[in-house]
N, CA and C of each residue as an Amber inpcrd file, in Angstrom:
protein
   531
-108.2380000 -73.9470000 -92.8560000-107.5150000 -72.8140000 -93.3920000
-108.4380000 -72.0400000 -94.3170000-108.3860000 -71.1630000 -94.0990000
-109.4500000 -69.8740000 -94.9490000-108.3700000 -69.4080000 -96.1380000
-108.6000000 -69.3280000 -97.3520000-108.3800000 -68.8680000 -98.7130000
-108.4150000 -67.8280000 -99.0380000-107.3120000 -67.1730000 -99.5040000
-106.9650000 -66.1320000 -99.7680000-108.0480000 -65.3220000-100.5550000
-108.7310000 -65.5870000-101.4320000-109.5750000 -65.1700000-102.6550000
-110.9700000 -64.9060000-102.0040000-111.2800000 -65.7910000-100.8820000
-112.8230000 -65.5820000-100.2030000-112.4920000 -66.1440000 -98.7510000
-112.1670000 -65.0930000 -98.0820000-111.9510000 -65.3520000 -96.5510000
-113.2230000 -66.4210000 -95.6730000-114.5300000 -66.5860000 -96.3760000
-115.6190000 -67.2060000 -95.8660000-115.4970000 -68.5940000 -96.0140000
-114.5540000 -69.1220000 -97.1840000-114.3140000 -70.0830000 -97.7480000
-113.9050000 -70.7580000 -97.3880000-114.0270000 -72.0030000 -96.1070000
-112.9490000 -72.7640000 -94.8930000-112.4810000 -74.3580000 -96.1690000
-110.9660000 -74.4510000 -96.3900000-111.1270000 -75.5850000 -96.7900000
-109.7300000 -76.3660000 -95.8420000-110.3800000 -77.0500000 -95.0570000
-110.0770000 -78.2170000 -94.6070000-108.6860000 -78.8120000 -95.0590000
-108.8160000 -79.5840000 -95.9330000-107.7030000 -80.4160000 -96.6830000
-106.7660000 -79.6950000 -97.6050000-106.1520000 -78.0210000 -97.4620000
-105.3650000 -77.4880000 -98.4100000-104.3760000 -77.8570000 -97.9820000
-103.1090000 -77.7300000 -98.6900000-102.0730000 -78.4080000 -98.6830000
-100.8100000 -77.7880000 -97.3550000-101.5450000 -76.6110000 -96.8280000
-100.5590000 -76.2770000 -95.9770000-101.4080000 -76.8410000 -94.8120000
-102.3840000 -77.7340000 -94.7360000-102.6160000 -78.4290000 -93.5360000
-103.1760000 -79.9040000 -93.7190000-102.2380000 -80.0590000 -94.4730000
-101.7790000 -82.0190000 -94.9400000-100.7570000 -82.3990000 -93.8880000
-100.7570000 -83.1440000 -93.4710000 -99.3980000 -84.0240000 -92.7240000
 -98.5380000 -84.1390000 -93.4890000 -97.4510000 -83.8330000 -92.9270000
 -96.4280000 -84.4780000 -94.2010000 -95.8740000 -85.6380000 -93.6190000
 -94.9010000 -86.3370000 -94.4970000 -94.9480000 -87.6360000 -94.4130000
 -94.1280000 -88.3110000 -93.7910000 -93.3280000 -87.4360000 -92.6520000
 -92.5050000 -87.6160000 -91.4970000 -93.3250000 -87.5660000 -90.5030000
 -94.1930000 -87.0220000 -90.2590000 -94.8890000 -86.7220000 -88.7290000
 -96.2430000 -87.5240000 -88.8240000 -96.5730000 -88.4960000 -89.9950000
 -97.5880000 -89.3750000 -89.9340000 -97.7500000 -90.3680000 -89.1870000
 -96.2470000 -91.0890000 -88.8440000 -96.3720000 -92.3470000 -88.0820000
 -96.3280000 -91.7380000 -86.7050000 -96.1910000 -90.2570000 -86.6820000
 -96.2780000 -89.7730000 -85.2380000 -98.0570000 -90.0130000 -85.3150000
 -98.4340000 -89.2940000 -85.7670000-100.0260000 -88.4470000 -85.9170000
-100.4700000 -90.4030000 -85.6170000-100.1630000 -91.3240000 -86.8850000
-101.3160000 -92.8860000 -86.4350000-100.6250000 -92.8130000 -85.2340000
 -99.3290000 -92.7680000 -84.2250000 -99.3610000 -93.5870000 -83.1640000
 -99.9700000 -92.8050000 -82.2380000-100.5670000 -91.5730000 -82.1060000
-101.0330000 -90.8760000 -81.4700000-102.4590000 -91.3450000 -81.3600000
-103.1540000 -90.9600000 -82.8680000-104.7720000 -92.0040000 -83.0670000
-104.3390000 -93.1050000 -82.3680000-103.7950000 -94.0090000 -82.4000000
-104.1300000 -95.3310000 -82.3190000-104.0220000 -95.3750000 -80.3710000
-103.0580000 -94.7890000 -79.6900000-102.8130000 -93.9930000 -78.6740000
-104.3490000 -93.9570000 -77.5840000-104.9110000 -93.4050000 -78.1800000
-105.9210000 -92.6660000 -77.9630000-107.1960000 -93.4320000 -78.0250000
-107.4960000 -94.2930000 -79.6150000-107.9660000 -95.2690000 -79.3510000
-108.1190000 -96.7460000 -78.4680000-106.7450000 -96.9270000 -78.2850000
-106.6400000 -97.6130000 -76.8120000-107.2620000 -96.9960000 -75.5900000
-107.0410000 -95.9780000 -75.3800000-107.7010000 -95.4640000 -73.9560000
-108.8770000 -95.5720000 -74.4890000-109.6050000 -95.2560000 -75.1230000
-111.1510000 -95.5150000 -75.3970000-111.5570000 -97.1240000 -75.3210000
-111.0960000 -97.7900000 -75.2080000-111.2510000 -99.0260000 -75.6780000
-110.9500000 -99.4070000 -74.1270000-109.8570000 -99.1940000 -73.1600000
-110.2360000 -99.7320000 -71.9070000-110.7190000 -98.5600000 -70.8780000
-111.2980000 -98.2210000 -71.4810000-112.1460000 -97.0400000 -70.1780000
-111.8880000 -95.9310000 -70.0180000-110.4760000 -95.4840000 -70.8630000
-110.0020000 -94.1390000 -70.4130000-108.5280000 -94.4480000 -69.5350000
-108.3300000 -93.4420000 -69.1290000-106.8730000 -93.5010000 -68.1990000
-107.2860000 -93.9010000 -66.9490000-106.2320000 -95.0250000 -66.7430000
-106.6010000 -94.9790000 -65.4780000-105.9510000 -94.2020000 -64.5730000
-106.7330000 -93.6460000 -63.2770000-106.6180000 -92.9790000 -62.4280000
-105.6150000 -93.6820000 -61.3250000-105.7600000 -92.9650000 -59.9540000
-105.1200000 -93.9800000 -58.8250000-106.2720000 -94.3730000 -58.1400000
-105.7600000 -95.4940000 -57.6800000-107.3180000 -95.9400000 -56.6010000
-106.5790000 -96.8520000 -55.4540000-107.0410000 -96.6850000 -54.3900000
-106.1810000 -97.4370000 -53.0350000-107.5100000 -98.3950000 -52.2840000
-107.6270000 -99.7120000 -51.5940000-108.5550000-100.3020000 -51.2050000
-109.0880000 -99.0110000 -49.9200000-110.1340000 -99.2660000 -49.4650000
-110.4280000 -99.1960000 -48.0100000-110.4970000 -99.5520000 -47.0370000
-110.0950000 -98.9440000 -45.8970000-109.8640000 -99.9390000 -44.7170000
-111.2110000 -99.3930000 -44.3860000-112.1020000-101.2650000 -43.8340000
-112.7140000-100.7030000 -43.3670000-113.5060000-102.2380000 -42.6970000
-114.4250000-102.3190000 -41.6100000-114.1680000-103.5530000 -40.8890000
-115.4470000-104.4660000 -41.6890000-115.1050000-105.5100000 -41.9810000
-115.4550000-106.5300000 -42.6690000-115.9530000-107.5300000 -42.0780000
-115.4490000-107.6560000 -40.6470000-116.2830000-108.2120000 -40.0070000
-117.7470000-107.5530000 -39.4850000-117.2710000-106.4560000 -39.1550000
-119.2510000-105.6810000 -39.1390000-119.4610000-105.6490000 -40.6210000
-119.0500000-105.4440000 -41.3060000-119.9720000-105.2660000 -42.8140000
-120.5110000-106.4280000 -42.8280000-119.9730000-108.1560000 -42.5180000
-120.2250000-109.1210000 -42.9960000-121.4560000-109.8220000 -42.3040000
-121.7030000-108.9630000 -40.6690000-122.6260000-108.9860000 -39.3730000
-124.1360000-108.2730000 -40.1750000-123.4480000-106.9540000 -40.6320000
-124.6360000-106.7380000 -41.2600000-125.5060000-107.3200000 -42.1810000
-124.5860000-107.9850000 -43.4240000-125.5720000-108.4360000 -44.1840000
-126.0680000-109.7230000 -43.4190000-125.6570000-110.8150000 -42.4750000
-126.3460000-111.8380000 -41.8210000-127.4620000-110.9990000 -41.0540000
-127.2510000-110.0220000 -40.6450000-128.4530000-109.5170000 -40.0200000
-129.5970000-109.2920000 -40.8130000-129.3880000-108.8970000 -41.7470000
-130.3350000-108.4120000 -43.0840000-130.5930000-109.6480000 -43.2310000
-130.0310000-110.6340000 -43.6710000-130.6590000-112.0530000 -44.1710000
-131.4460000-112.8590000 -43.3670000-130.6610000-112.7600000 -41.8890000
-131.4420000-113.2000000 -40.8880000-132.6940000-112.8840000 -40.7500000
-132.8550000-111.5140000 -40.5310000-134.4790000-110.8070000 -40.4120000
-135.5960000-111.3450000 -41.8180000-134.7540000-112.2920000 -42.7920000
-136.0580000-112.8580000 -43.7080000-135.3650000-114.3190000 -43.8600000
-135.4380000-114.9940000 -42.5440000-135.2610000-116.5210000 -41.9990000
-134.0260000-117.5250000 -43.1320000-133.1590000-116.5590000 -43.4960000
-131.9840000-117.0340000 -44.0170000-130.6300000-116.9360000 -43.4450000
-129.8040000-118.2280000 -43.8310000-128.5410000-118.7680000 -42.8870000
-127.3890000-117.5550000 -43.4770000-126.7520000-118.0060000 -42.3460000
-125.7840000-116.4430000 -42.3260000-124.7020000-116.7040000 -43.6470000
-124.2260000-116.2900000 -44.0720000-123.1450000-116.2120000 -45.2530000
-121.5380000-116.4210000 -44.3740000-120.8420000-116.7790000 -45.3920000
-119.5140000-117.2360000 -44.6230000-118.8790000-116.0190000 -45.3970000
-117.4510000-115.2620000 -44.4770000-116.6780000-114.1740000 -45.8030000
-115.3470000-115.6370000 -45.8080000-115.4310000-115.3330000 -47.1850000
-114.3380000-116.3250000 -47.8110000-113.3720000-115.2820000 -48.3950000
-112.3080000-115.5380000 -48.4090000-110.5320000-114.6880000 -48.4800000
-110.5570000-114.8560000 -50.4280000-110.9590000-116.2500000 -51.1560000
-111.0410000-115.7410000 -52.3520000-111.6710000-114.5890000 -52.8950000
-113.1160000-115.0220000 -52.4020000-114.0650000-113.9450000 -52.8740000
-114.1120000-112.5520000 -52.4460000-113.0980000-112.2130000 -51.3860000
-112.7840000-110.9400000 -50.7190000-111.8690000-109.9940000 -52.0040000
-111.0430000-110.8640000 -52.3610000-110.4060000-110.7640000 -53.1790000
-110.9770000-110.8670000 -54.9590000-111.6150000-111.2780000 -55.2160000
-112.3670000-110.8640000 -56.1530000-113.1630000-109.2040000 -56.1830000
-113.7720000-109.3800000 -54.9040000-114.4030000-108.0540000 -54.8500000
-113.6970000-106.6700000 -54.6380000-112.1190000-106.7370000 -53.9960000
-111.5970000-105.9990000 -53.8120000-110.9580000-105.8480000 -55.1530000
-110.6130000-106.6240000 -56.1010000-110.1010000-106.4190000 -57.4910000
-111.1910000-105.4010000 -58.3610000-112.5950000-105.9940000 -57.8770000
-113.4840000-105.3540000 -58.7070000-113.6630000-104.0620000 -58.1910000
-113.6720000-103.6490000 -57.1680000-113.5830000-102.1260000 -56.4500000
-112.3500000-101.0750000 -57.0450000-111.2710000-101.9650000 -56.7260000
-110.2590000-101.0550000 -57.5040000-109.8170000-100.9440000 -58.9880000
-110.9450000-101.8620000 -59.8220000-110.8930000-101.8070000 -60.7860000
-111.1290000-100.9300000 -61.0530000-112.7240000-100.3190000 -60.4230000
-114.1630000 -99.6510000 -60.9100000-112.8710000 -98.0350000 -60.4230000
-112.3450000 -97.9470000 -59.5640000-111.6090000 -96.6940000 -58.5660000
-111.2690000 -95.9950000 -59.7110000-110.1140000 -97.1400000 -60.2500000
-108.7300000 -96.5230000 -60.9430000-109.3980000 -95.6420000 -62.4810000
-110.3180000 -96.5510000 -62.8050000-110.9870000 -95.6820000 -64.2810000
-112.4400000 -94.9560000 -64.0580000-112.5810000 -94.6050000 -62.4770000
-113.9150000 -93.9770000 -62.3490000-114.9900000 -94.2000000 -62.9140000
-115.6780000 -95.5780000 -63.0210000-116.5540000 -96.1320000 -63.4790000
-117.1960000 -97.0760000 -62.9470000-118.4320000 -97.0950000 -62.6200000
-119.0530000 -98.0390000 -62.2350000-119.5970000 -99.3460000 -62.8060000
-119.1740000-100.4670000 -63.3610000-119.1360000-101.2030000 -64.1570000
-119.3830000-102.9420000 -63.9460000-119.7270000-103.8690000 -63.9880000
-119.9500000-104.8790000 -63.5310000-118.5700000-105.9700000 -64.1240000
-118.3960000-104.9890000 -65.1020000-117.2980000-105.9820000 -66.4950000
-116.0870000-105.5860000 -66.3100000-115.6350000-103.9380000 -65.6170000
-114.2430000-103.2620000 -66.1080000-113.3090000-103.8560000 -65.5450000
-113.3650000-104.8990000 -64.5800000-112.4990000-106.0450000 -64.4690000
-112.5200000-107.6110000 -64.9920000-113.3240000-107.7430000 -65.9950000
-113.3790000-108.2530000 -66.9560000-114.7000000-109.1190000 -66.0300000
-115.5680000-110.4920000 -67.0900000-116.6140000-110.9060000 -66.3040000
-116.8000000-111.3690000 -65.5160000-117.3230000-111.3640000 -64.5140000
-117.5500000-112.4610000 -63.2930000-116.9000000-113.3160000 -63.2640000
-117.5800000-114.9350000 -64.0600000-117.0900000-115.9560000 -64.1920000
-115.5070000-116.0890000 -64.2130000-115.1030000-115.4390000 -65.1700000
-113.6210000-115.2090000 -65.4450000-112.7550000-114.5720000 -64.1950000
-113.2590000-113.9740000 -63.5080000-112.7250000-112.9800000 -62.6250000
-112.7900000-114.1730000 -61.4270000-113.8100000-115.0550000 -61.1080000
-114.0900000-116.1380000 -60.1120000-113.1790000-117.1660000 -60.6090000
-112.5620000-117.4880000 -61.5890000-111.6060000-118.7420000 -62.0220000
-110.2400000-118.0080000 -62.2620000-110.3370000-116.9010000 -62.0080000
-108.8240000-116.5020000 -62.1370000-108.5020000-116.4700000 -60.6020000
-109.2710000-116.6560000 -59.7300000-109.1930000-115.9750000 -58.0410000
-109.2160000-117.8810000 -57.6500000-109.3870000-118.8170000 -58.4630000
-109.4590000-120.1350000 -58.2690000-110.4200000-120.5260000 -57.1580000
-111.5780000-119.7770000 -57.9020000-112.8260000-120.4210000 -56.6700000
-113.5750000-120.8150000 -57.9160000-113.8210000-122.5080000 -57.6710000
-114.8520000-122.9720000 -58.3350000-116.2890000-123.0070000 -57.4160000
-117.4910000-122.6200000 -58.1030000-118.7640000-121.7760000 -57.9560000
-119.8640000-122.9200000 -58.6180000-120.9360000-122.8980000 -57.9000000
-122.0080000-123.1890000 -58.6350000-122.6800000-122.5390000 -59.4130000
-122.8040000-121.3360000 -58.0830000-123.9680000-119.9960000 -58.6620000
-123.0600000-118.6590000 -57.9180000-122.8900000-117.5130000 -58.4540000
-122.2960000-116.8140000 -57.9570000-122.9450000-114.9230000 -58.9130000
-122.9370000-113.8260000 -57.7860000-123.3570000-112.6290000 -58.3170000
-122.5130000-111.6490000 -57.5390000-122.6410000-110.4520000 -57.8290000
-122.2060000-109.3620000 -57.2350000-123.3260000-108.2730000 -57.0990000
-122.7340000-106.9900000 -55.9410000-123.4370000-105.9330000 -56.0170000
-122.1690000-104.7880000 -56.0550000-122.5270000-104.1560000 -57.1350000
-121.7390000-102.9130000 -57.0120000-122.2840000-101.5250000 -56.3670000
-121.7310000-100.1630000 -56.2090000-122.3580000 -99.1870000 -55.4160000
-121.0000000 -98.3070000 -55.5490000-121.0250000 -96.7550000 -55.8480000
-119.9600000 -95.8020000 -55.9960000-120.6980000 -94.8910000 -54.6230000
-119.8160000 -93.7820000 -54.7840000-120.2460000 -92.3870000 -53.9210000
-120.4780000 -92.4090000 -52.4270000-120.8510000 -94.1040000 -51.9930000
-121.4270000 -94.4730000 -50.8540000-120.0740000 -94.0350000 -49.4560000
-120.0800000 -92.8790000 -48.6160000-119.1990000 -92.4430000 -47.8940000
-118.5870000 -93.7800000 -47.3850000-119.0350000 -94.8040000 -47.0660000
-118.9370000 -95.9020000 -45.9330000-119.7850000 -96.7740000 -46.4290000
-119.1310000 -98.6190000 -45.8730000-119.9800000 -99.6320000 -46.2870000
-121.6240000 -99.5410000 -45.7150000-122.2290000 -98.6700000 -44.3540000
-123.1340000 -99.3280000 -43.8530000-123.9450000 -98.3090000 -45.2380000
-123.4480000 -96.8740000 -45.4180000-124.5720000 -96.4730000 -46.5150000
-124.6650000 -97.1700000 -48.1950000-123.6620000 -98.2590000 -48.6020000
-123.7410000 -98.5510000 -49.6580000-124.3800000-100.3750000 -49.3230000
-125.1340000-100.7930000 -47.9610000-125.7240000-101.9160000 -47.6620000
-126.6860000-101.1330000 -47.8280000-127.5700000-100.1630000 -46.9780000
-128.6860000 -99.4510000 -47.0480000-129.2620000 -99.7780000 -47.8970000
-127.8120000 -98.7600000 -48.7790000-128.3790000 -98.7420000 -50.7800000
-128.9560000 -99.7600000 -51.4640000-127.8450000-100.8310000 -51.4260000
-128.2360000-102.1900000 -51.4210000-129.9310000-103.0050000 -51.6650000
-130.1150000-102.6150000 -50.0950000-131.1640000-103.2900000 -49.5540000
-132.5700000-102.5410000 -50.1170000-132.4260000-101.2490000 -50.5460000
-133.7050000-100.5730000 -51.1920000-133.3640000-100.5230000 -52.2040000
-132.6680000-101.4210000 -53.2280000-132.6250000-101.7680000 -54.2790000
-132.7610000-103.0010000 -54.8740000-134.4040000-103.3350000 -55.6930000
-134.4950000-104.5720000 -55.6100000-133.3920000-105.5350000 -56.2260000
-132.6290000-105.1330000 -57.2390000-131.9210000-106.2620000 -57.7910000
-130.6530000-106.7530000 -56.9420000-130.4680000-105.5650000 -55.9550000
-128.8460000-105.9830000 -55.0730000-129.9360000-106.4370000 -53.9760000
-130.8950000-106.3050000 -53.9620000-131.8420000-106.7240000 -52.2220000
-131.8010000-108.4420000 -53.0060000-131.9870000-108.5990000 -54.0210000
-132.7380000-109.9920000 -54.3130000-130.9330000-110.9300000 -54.2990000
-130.3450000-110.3680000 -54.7620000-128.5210000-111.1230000 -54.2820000
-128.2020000-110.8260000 -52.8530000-128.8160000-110.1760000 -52.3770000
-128.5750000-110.2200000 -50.9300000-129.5380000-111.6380000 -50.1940000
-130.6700000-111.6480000 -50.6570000-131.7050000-112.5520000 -50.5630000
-131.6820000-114.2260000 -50.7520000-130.4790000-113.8340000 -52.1470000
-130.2870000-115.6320000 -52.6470000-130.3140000-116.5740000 -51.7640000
-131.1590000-117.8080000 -51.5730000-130.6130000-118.6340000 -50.7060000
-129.8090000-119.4750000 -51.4830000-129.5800000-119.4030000 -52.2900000
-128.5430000-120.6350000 -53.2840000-126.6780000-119.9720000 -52.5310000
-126.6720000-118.9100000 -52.2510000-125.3580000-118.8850000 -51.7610000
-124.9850000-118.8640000 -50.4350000-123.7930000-118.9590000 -50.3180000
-123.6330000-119.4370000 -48.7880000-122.3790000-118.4420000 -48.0690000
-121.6920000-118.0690000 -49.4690000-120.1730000-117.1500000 -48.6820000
-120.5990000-115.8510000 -49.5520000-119.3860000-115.4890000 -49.0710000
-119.6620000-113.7120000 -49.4320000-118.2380000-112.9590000 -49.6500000
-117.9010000-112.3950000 -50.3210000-116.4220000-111.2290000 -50.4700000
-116.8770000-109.8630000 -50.5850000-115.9810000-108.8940000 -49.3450000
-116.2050000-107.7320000 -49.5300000-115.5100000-106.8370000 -49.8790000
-115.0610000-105.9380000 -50.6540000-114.5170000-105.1220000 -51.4430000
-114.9820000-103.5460000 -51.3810000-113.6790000-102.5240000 -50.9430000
-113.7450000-101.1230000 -51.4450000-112.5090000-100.3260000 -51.8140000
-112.9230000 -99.7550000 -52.5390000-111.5790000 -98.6750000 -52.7920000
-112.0300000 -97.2380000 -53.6470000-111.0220000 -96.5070000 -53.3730000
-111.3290000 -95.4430000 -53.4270000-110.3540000 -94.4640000 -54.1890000
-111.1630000 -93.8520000 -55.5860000-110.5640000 -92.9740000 -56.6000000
-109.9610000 -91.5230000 -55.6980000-108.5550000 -91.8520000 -55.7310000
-107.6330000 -90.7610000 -55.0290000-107.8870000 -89.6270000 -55.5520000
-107.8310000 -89.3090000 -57.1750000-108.1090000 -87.7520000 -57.8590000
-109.6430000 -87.2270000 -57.3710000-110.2950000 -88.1730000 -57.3900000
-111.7690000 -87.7610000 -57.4030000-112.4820000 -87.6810000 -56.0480000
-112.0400000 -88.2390000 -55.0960000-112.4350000 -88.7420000 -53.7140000
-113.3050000 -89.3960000 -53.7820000-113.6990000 -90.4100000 -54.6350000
-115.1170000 -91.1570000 -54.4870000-115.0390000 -92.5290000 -54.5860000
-115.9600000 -93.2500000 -53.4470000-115.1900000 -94.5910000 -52.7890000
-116.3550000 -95.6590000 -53.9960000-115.8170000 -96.9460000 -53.8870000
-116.7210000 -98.1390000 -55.0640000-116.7820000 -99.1330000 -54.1040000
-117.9960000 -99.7660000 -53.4990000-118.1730000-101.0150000 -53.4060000
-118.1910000-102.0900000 -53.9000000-118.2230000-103.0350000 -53.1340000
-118.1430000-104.7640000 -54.2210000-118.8590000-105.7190000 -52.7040000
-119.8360000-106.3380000 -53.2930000-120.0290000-107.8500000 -52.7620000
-120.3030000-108.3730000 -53.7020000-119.3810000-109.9210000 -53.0330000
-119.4400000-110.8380000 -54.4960000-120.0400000-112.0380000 -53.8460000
-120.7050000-112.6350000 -54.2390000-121.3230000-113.7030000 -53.7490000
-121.5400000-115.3040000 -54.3020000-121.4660000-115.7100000 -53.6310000
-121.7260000-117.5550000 -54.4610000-121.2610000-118.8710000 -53.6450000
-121.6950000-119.5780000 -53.8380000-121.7740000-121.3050000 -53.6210000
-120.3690000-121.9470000 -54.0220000-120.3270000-122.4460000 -53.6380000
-118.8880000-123.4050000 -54.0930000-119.5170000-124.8890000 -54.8350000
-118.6770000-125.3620000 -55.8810000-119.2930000-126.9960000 -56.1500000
-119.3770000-127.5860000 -55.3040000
């Protein structure tokens, strides 16, 4: 609010722009409101899985593994399901994230697959699974989890942010005890 006496004069805190003391517990539940969405990612959006065939996605990566003298991966229905949680996690708040469905480990014992060793690869924007394997594969850190020989099964996961049109991958990977 600018002051009558020196129009240049901005002061902030004058009394005709104090809260008064009815509309405060509006104003904190609003902050606090707000601070929640900051705190889990923002709003979430809509996000729907993808249909899309899992048995060739799952051909491909044995093919990829195959061509550097490693045994084919099994798709296991837990870990499908892990990865599809983590896809529509990543959908609904438009973020690409390894955590926004909370961590791995946690995310693998809530899906009741006990694991020895277990990783994921994430991937957004990718039109279709064969361009977000591509991606994958010329990327050393998702090429080297594609690579693991310590794992043996595999879960595949996509879905796709409805407001935004832009699809999220998931392979989740790991060993059983």
């Amino acid at each position: 609010m600018y002051n009558k006496d020196n129009d240049m004069q901005f002061r902030p805190f004058s009394s005709a722009s104090r809260i008064s003391s009815r509309a405060r517990p509006l104003a904190l539940a609003l902050c606090l409101a707000g601070l929640g969405a900051c705190a889990t990612g923002g709003p979430q959006g809509t996000a729907s899985t993808l249909a899309f065939d899992r048995q060739e996605a799952l051909a491909s990566v044995n093919a990829f593994r195959s061509e550097h003298g490693l045994q084919p991966l099994a798709l296991n229905a837990r870990l499908t399901q892990v990865a599809e949680a983590q896809s529509v996690a990543m959908a609904a708040r438009d973020r690409m994230d390894h955590n926004v469905a909370g961590a791995l480990p946690a995310r693998m014992r809530q899906a009741g697959y006990a694991w020895s060793t277990t990783s994921e690869n994430i991937g957004r924007s990718y039109p279709d699974y064969a361009a977000a394997m591509a991606g994958w594969v010329r990327s050393p850190g998702h090429r080297a989890n594609l690579l693991n020989r310590s794992v043996t099964e595999i879960g595949l996961g996509g879905a796709r942010d409805a407001a935004i049109g832009r699809n999220y991958w998931t392979q989740t990977f790991a060993a059983p005890k």
